Short mmCIF file of C-alpha atoms and ligand atoms in Angstrom, two decimals:
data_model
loop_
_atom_site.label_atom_id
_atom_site.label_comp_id
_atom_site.label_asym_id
_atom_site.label_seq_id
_atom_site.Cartn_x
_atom_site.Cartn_y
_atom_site.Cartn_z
CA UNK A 79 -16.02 -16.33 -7.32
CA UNK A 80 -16.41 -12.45 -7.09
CA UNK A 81 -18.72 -13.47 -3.94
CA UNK A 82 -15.56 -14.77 -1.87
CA UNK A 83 -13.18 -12.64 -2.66
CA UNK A 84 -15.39 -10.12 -1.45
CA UNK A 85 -15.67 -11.75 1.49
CA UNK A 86 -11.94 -12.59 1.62
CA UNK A 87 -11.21 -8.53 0.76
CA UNK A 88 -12.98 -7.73 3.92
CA UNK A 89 -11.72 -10.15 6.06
CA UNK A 90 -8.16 -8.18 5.09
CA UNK A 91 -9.12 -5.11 6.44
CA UNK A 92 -10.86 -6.76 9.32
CA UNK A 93 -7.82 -8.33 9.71
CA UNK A 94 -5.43 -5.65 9.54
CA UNK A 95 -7.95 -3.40 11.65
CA UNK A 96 -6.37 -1.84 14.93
CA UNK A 97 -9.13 -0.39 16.64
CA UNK A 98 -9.64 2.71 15.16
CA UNK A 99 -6.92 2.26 12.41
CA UNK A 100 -5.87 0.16 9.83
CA UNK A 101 -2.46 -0.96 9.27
CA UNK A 102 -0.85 -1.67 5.32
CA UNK A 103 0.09 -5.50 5.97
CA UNK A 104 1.10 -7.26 9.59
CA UNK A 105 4.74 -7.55 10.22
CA UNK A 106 5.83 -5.42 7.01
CA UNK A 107 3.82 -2.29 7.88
CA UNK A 108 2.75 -2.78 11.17
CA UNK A 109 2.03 1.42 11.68
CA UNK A 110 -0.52 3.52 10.33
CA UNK A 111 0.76 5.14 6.73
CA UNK A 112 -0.78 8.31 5.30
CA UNK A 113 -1.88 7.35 1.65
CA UNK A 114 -2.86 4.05 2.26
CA UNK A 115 -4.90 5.31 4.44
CA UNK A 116 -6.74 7.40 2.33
CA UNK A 117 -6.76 3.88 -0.24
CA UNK A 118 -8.14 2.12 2.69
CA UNK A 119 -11.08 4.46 3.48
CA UNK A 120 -12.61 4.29 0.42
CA UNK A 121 -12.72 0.63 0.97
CA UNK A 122 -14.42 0.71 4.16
CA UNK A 123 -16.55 3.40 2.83
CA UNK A 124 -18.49 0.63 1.52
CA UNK A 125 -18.63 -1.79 3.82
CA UNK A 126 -18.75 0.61 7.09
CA UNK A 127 -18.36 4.11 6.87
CA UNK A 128 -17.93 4.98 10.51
CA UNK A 129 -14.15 2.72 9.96
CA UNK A 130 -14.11 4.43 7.23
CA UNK A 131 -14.50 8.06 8.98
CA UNK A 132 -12.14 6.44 12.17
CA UNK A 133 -8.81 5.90 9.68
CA UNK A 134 -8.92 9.18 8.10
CA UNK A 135 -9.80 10.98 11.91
CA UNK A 136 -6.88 8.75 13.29
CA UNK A 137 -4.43 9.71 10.14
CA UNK A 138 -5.22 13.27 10.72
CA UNK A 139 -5.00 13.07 14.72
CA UNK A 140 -0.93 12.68 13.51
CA UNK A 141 -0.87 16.30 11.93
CA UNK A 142 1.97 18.53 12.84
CA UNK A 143 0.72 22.32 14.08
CA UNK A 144 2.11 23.89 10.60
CA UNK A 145 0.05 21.46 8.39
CA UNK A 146 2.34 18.73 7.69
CA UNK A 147 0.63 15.10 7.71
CA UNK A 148 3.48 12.72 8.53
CA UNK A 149 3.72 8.91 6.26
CA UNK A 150 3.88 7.23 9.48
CA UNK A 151 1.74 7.30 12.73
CA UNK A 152 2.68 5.23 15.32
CA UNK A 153 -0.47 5.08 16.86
CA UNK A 154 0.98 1.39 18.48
CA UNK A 155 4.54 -0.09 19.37
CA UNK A 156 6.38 -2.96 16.99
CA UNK A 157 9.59 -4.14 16.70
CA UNK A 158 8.79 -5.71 13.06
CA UNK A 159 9.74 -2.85 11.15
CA UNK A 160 12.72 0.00 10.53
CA UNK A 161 13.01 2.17 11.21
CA UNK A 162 11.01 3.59 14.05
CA UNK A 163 9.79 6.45 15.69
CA UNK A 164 13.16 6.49 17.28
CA UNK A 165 15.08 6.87 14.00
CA UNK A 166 12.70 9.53 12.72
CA UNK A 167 12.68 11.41 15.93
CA UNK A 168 10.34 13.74 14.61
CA UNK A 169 10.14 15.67 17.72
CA UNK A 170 12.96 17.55 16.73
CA UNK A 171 10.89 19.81 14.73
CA UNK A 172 8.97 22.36 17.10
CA UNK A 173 5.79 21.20 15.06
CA UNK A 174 5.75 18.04 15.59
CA UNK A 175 2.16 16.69 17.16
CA UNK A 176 2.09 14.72 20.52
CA UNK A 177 1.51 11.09 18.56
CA UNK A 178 5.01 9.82 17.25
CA UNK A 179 5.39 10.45 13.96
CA UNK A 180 7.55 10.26 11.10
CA UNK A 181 8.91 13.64 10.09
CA UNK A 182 8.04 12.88 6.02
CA UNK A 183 4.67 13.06 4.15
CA UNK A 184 3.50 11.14 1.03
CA UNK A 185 1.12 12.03 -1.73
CA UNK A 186 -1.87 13.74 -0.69
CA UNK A 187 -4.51 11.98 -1.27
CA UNK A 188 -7.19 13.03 1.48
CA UNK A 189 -8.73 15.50 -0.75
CA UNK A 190 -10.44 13.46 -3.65
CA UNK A 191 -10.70 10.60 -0.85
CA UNK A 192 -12.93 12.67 1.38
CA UNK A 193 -15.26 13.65 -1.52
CA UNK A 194 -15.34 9.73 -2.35
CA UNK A 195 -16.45 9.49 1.11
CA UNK A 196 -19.16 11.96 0.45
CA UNK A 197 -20.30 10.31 -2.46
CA UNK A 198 -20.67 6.70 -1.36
CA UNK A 199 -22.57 7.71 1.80
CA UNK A 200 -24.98 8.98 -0.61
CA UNK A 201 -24.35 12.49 -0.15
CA UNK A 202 -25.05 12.29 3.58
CA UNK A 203 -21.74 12.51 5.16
CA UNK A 204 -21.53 16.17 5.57
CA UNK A 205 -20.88 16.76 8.40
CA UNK A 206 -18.05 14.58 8.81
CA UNK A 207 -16.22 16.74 5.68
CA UNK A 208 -17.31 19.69 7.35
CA UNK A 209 -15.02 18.14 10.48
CA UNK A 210 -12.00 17.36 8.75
CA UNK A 211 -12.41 20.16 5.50
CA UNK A 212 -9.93 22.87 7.47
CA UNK A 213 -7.45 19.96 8.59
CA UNK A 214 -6.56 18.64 4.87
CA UNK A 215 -7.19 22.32 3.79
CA UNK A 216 -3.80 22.92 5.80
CA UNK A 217 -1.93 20.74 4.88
CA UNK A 218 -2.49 21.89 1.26
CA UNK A 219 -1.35 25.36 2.84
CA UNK A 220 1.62 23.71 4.14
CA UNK A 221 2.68 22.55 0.70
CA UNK A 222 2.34 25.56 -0.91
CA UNK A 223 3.90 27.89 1.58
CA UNK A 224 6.98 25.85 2.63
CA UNK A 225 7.19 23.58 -0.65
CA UNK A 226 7.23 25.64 -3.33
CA UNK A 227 10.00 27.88 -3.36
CA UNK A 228 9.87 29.07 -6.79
CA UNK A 229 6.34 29.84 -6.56
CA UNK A 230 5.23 27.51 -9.35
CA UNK A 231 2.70 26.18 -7.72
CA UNK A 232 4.26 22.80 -8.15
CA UNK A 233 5.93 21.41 -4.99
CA UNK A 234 9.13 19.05 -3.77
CA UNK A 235 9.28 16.06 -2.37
CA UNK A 236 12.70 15.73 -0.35
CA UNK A 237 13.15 11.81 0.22
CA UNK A 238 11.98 8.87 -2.03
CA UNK A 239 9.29 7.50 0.38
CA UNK A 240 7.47 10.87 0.17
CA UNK A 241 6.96 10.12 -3.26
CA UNK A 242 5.40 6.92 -2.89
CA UNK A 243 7.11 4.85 -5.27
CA UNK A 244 10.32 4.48 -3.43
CA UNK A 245 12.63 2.38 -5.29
CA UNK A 246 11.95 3.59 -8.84
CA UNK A 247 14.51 3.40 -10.96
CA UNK A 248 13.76 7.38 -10.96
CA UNK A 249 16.18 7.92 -7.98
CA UNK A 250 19.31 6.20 -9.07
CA UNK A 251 20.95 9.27 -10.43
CA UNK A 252 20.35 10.88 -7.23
CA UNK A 253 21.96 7.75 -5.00
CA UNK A 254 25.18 7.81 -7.49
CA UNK A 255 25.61 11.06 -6.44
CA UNK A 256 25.45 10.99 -2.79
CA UNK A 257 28.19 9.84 -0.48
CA UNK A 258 25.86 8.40 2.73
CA UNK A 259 27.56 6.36 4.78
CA UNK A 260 27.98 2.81 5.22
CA UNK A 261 25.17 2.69 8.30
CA UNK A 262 24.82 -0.94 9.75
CA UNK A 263 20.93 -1.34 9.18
CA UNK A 264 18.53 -3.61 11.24
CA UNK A 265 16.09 -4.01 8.17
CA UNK A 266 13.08 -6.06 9.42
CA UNK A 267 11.53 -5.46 5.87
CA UNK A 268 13.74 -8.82 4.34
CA UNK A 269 12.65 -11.00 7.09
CA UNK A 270 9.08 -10.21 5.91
CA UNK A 271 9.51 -11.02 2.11
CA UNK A 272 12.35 -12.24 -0.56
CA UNK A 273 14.77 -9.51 -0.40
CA UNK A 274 15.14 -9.79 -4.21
CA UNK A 275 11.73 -8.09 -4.51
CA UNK A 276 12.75 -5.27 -2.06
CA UNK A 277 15.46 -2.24 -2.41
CA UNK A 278 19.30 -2.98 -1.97
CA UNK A 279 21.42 -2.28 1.41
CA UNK A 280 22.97 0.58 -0.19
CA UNK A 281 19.59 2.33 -1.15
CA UNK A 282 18.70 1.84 2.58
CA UNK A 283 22.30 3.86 4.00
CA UNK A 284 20.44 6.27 1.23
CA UNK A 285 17.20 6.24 2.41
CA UNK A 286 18.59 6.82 6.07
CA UNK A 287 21.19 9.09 5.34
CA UNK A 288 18.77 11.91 4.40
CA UNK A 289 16.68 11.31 7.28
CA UNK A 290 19.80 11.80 8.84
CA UNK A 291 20.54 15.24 7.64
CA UNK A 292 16.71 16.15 8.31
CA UNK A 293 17.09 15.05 11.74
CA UNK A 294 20.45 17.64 11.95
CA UNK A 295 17.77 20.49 10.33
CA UNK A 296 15.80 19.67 13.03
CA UNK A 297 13.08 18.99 10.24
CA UNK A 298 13.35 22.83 9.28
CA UNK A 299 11.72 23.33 5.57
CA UNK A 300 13.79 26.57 4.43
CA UNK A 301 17.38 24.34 5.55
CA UNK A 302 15.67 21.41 3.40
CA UNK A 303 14.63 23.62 0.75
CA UNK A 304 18.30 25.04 0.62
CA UNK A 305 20.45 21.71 1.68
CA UNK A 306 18.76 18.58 0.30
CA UNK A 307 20.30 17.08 -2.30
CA UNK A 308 17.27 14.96 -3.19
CA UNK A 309 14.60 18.22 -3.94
CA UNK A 310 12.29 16.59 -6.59
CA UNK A 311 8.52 17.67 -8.62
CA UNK A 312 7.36 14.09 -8.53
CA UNK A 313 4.60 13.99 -11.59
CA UNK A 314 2.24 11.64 -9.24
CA UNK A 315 2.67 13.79 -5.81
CA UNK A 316 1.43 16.92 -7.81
CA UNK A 317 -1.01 14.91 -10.03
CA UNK A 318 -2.71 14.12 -6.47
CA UNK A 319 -2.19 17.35 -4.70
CA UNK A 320 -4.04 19.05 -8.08
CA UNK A 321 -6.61 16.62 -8.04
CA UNK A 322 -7.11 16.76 -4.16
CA UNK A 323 -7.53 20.41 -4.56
CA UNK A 324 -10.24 19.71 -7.24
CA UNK A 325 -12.10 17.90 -5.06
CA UNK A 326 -11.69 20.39 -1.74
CA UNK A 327 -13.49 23.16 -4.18
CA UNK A 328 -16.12 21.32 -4.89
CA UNK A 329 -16.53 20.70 -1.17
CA UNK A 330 -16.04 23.75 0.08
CA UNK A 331 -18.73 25.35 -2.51
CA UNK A 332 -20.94 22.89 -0.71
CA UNK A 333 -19.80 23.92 2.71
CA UNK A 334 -20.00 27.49 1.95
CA UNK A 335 -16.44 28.20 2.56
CA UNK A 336 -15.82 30.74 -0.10
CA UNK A 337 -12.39 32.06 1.01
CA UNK A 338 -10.83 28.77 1.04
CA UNK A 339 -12.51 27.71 -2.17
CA UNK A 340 -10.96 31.16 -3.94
CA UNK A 341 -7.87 30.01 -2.76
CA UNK A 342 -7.56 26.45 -3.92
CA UNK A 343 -9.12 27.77 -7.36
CA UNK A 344 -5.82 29.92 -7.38
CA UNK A 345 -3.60 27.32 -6.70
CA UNK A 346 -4.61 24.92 -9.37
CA UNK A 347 -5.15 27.39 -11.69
CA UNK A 348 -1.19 28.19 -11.15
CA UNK A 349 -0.54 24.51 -10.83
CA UNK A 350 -2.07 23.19 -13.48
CA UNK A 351 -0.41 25.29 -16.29
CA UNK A 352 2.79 24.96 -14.93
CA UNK A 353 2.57 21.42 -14.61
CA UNK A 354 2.01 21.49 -18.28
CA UNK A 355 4.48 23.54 -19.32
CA UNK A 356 7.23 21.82 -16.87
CA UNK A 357 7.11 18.17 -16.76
CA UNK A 358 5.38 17.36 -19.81
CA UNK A 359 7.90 16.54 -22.36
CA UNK A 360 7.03 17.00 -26.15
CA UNK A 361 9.96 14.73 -27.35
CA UNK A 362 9.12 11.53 -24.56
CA UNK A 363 5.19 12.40 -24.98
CA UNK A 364 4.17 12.31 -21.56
CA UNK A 365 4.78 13.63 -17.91
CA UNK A 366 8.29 13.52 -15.99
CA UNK A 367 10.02 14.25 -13.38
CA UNK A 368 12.13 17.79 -12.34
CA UNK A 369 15.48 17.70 -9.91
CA UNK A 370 15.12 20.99 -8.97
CA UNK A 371 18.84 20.68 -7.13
CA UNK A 372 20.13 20.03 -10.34
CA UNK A 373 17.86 21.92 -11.76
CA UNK A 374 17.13 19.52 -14.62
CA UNK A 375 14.45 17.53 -15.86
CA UNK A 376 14.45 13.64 -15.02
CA UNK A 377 13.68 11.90 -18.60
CA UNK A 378 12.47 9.06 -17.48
CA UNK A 379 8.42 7.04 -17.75
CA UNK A 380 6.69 5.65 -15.17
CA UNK A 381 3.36 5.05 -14.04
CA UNK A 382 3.64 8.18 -12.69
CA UNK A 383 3.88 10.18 -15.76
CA UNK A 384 0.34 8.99 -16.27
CA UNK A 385 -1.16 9.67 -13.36
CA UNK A 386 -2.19 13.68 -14.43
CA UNK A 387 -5.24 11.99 -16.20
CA UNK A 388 -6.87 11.29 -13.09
CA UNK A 389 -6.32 15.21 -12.30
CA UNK A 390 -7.26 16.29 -15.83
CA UNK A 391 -4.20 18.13 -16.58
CA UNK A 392 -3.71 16.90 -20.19
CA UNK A 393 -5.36 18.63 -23.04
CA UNK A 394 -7.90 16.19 -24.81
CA UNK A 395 -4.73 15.73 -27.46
CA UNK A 396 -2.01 15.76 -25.13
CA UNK A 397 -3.96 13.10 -23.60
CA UNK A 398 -4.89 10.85 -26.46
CA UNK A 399 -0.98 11.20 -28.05
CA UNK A 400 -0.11 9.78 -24.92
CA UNK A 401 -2.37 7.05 -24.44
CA UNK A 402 -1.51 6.15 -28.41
CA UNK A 403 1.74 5.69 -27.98
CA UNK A 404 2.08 4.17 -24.32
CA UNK A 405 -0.74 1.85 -24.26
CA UNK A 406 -2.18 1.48 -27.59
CA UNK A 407 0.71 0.91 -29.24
CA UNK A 408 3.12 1.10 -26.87
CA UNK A 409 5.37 -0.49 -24.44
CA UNK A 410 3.17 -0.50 -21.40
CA UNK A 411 1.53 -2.94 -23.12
CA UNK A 412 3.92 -4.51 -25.28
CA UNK A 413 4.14 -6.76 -28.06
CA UNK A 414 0.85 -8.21 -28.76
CA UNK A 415 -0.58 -7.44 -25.53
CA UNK A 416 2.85 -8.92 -23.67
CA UNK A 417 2.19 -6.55 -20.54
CA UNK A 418 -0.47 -6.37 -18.13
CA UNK A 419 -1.45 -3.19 -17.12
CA UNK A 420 0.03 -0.81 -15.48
CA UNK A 421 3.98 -1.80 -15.04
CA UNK A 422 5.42 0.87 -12.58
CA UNK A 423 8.46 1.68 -15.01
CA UNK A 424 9.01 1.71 -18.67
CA UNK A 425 9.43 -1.79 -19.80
CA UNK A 426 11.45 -0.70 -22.20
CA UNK A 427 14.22 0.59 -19.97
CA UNK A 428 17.22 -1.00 -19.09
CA UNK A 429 16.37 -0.98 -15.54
CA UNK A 430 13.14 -1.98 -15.65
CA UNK A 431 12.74 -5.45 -13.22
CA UNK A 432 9.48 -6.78 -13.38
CA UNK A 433 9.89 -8.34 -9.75
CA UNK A 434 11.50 -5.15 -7.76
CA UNK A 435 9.56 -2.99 -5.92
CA UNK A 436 8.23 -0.12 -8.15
CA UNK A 437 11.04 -1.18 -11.03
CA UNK A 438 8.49 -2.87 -13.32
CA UNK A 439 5.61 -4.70 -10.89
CA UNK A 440 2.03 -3.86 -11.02
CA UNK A 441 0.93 -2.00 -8.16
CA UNK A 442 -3.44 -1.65 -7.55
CA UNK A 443 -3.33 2.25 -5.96
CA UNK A 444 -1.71 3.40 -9.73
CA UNK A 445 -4.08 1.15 -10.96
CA UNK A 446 -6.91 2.31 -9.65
CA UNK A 447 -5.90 5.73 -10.00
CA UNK A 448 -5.22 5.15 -13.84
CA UNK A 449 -8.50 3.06 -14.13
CA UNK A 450 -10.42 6.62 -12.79
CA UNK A 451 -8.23 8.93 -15.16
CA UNK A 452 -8.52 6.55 -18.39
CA UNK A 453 -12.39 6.96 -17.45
CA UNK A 454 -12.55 10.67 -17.03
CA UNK A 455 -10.96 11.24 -20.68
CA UNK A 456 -13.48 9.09 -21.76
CA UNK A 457 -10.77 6.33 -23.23
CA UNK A 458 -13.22 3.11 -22.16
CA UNK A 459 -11.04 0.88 -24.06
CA UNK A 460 -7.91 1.38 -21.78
CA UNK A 461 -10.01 1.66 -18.53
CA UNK A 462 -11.81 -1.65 -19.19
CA UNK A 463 -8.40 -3.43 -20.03
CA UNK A 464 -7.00 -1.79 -16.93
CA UNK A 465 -10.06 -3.02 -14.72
CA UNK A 466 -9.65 -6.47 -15.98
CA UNK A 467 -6.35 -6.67 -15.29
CA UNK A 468 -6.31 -5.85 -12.19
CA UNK A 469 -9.08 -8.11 -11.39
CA UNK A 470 -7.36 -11.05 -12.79
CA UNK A 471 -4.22 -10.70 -11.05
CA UNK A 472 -5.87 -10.10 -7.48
CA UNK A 473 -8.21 -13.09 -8.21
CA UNK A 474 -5.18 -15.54 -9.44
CA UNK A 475 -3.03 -14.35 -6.81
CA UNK A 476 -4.95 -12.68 -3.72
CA UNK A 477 -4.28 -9.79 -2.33
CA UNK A 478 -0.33 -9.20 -2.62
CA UNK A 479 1.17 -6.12 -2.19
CA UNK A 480 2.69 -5.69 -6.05
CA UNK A 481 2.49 -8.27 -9.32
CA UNK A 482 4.59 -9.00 -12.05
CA UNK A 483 3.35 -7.54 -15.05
CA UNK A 484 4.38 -10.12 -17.63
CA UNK A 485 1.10 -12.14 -18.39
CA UNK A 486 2.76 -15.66 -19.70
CA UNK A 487 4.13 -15.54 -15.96
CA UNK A 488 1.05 -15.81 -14.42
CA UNK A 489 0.43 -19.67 -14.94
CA UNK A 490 3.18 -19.48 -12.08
CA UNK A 491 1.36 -19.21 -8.75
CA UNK A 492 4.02 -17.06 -7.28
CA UNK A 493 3.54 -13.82 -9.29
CA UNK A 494 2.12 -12.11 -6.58
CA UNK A 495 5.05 -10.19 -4.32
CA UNK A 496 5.81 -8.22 -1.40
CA UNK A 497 3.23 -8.26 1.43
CA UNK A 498 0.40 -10.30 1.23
CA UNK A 499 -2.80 -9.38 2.64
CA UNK A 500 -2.18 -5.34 1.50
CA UNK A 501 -5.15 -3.64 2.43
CA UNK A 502 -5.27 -1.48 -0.04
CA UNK A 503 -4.96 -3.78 -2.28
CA UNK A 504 -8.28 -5.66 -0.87
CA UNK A 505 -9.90 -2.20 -0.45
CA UNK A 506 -9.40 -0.94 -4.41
CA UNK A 507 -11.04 -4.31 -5.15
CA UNK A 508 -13.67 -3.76 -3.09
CA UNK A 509 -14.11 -0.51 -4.72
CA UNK A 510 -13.61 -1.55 -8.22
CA UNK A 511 -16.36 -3.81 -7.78
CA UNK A 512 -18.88 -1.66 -5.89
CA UNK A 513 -18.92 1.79 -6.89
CA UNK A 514 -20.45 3.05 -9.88
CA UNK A 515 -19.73 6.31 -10.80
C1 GLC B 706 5.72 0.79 0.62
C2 GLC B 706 5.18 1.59 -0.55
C3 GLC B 706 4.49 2.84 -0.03
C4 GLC B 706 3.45 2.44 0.98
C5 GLC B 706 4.07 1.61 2.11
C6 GLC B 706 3.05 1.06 3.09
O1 GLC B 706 6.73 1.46 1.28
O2 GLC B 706 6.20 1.90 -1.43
O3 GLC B 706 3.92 3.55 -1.11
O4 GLC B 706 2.81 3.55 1.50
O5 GLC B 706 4.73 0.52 1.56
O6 GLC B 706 2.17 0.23 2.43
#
């Protein structure tokens, strides 16, 4: 059984290979997107490491001249998906790089992903870091010199696909707010799947609207920094940037790179303790989110708020109080176990939907990411039960883009939503099943 669905995990990202590239899932996500990328890679780093080095070189051939590493590279046309390179126009901004691009990033991930590169070649693959070290070592720079405008160390994200998780319930307070208007949308994303799993008509205008107002900035960070009304610390962007920047100084001590190792050491140092003393919140037990606009912290739990294990933020305490009381006896799990690991949002919230895109379903990248941060705390119980779950679902179901978490559902065969055939999906199974460290 684990046999084929190796073999049918490969034959994904053969599938969804573009020469040089791989794309998320055909029709849905016909580009190439920034952290799945980074997923991807460390799926191919197994099977063949010179795709693997090819989709992070072709991700990073998409980097603006200031830093910024866009979410989308249109590498190839396709009229399956909005919106565009024409809607982003990134070229407004006088950074922009010669590839079309969108003109917003997503969590950086390319730091920890090139040391897992490193580390399944067997330590070989130097070289290749040493080739792309400076590239994600500026677009760190970029974060911290145009993101962080309290100098906290901790930086914004300014639209809900940067973050990742774009339709958590998270952002609702920000859409009730804002006045976008009623744009006539071609979404291609509901011809793909059941638009019940996918976000409203009226997120879209949302979604659009502030691409709209970047597009009037001409993409200009101080105007977004000042204007945007959605200016967020997203507990999962800055749990990878932290843990990216981790990795970087462990590569640069290797490459000798001393300056830029001192300065990632300062960052985190600055980052870390104010991501401790900012979003973790003593009353909800766990990590959350900060509207800097408002200027107010966003109560709410997600996967997200987990998500600083993997960067090793919590104390050894912090970090088992947490664990106690949202998975051992709490309501990530559920009632006797109701849950499968890791629902997106608090299942105990009224807006948690088991079925809607990053409301409630199970998603593999948190997963995977949880699996690695349960592990580093040393908490074997929760990373096994993670592990397994996510094994189960992607051998009942396949490889679909996000599952519903309740486990009596699973007799169903349809449990298994969005986009099927998700790389990354089929590449964090490949690694969850291969590497050993
Ligand atoms: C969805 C996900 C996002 C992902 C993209 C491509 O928009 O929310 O995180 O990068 O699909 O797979």
């Amino acid at each position: 059984m684990e046999i084929k669905l190796l073999e049918q995990a490969k034959k994904v990202l053969e599938k969804n290979w573009q020469d040089g590239f791989t794309i998320p899932c055909e029709g849905l996500y016909p580009f190439q997107w920034n952290w799945d990328s980074g997923f991807i890679a460390l799926g191919w780093a197994h099977i063949d490491m010179e795709k693997a080095k090819s989709e992070l070189r072709y991700l990073l051939s998409g980097q603006w001249s200031n830093g910024f590493l866009p979410h989308i590279i249109f590498h190839n046309e396709s009229e399956t998906y909005f919106p565009g390179p024409e809607v982003h126009a990134a070229d407004l901004s006088p950074y922009s790089s010669e590839i079309k691009t969108s003109g917003i990033t997503q969590p950086p991930v390319l730091g920890f992903v090139l040391e897992e590169l490193f580390i399944t070649s067997g330590n070989t693959e130097l070289d290749f870091i040493s080739e792309l070290y400076d590239k994600v070592l500026l677009c760190h720079d970029y974060f911290y010199k145009y993101r962080d405008p309290e100098d906290e160390g901790l930086v914004y994200i300014c639209h809900n696909w940067e973050a990742g998780t774009d339709n958590t319930p998270v952002w609702d307070d920000i859409w009730k707010n804002l006045d976008s208007p009623e744009y006539q949308l071609e979404r291609r994303d509901t011809e793909h799947v059941d638009a019940s799993t996918r976000p409203s008509n009226r997120e879209y205008q949302h979604y659009i609207h502030l691409i709209e107002l970047f597009k009037e900035w001409k993409y200009n960070d101080a105007l977004i920094a000042e204007k945007c009304p959605f200016l967020i610390q997203d507990p999962l962007f800055n749990a990878m940037l932290i843990r990216s920047n981790e990795s970087m100084i462990r590569l640069g001590t290797l490459l000798k790179k001393e300056d830029a190792v001192r300065q990632l050491k300062n960052w985190n140092e600055k980052a870390k303790k104010n991501y401790q003393t900012k979003l973790y919140d003593p009353e909800l037990k766990t990590y959350i989110y900060f509207d800097l606009r408002a200027d107010k912290p966003m109560k709410y739990v997600s996967s997200s708020s987990f998500s600083p294990l993997f960067a090793g933020i919590p104390s050894k305490e912090v970090a088992t109080e947490m664990a106690n009381r949202y998975f051992r006896e709490g309501s990530f799990s559920g009632k006797n176990n109701f849950f499968l690991l890791c629902a997106s949002f608090d299942p105990e919230s009224e807006h948690f939907d088991p079925k809607r895109y990053w409301r409630g379903p199970v998603w593999i990248n948190l997963n995977w990411i949880l699996y690695r941060g349960f592990k580093r705390y040393g908490m074997e119980d929760l990373a096994d039960q993670i592990k397994s779950d996510t094994l189960f679902l992607l051998k009942k179901h396949g490889f679909y883009e996000y599952f519903d978490p309740r486990r009596d559902i699973h007799q169903q065969s349809d449990a298994g939503y969005g986009g099927n055939n998700f790389s990354w999906s089929a590449a964090l199974y490949i690694d969850l099943l291969k590497n050993k460290h």
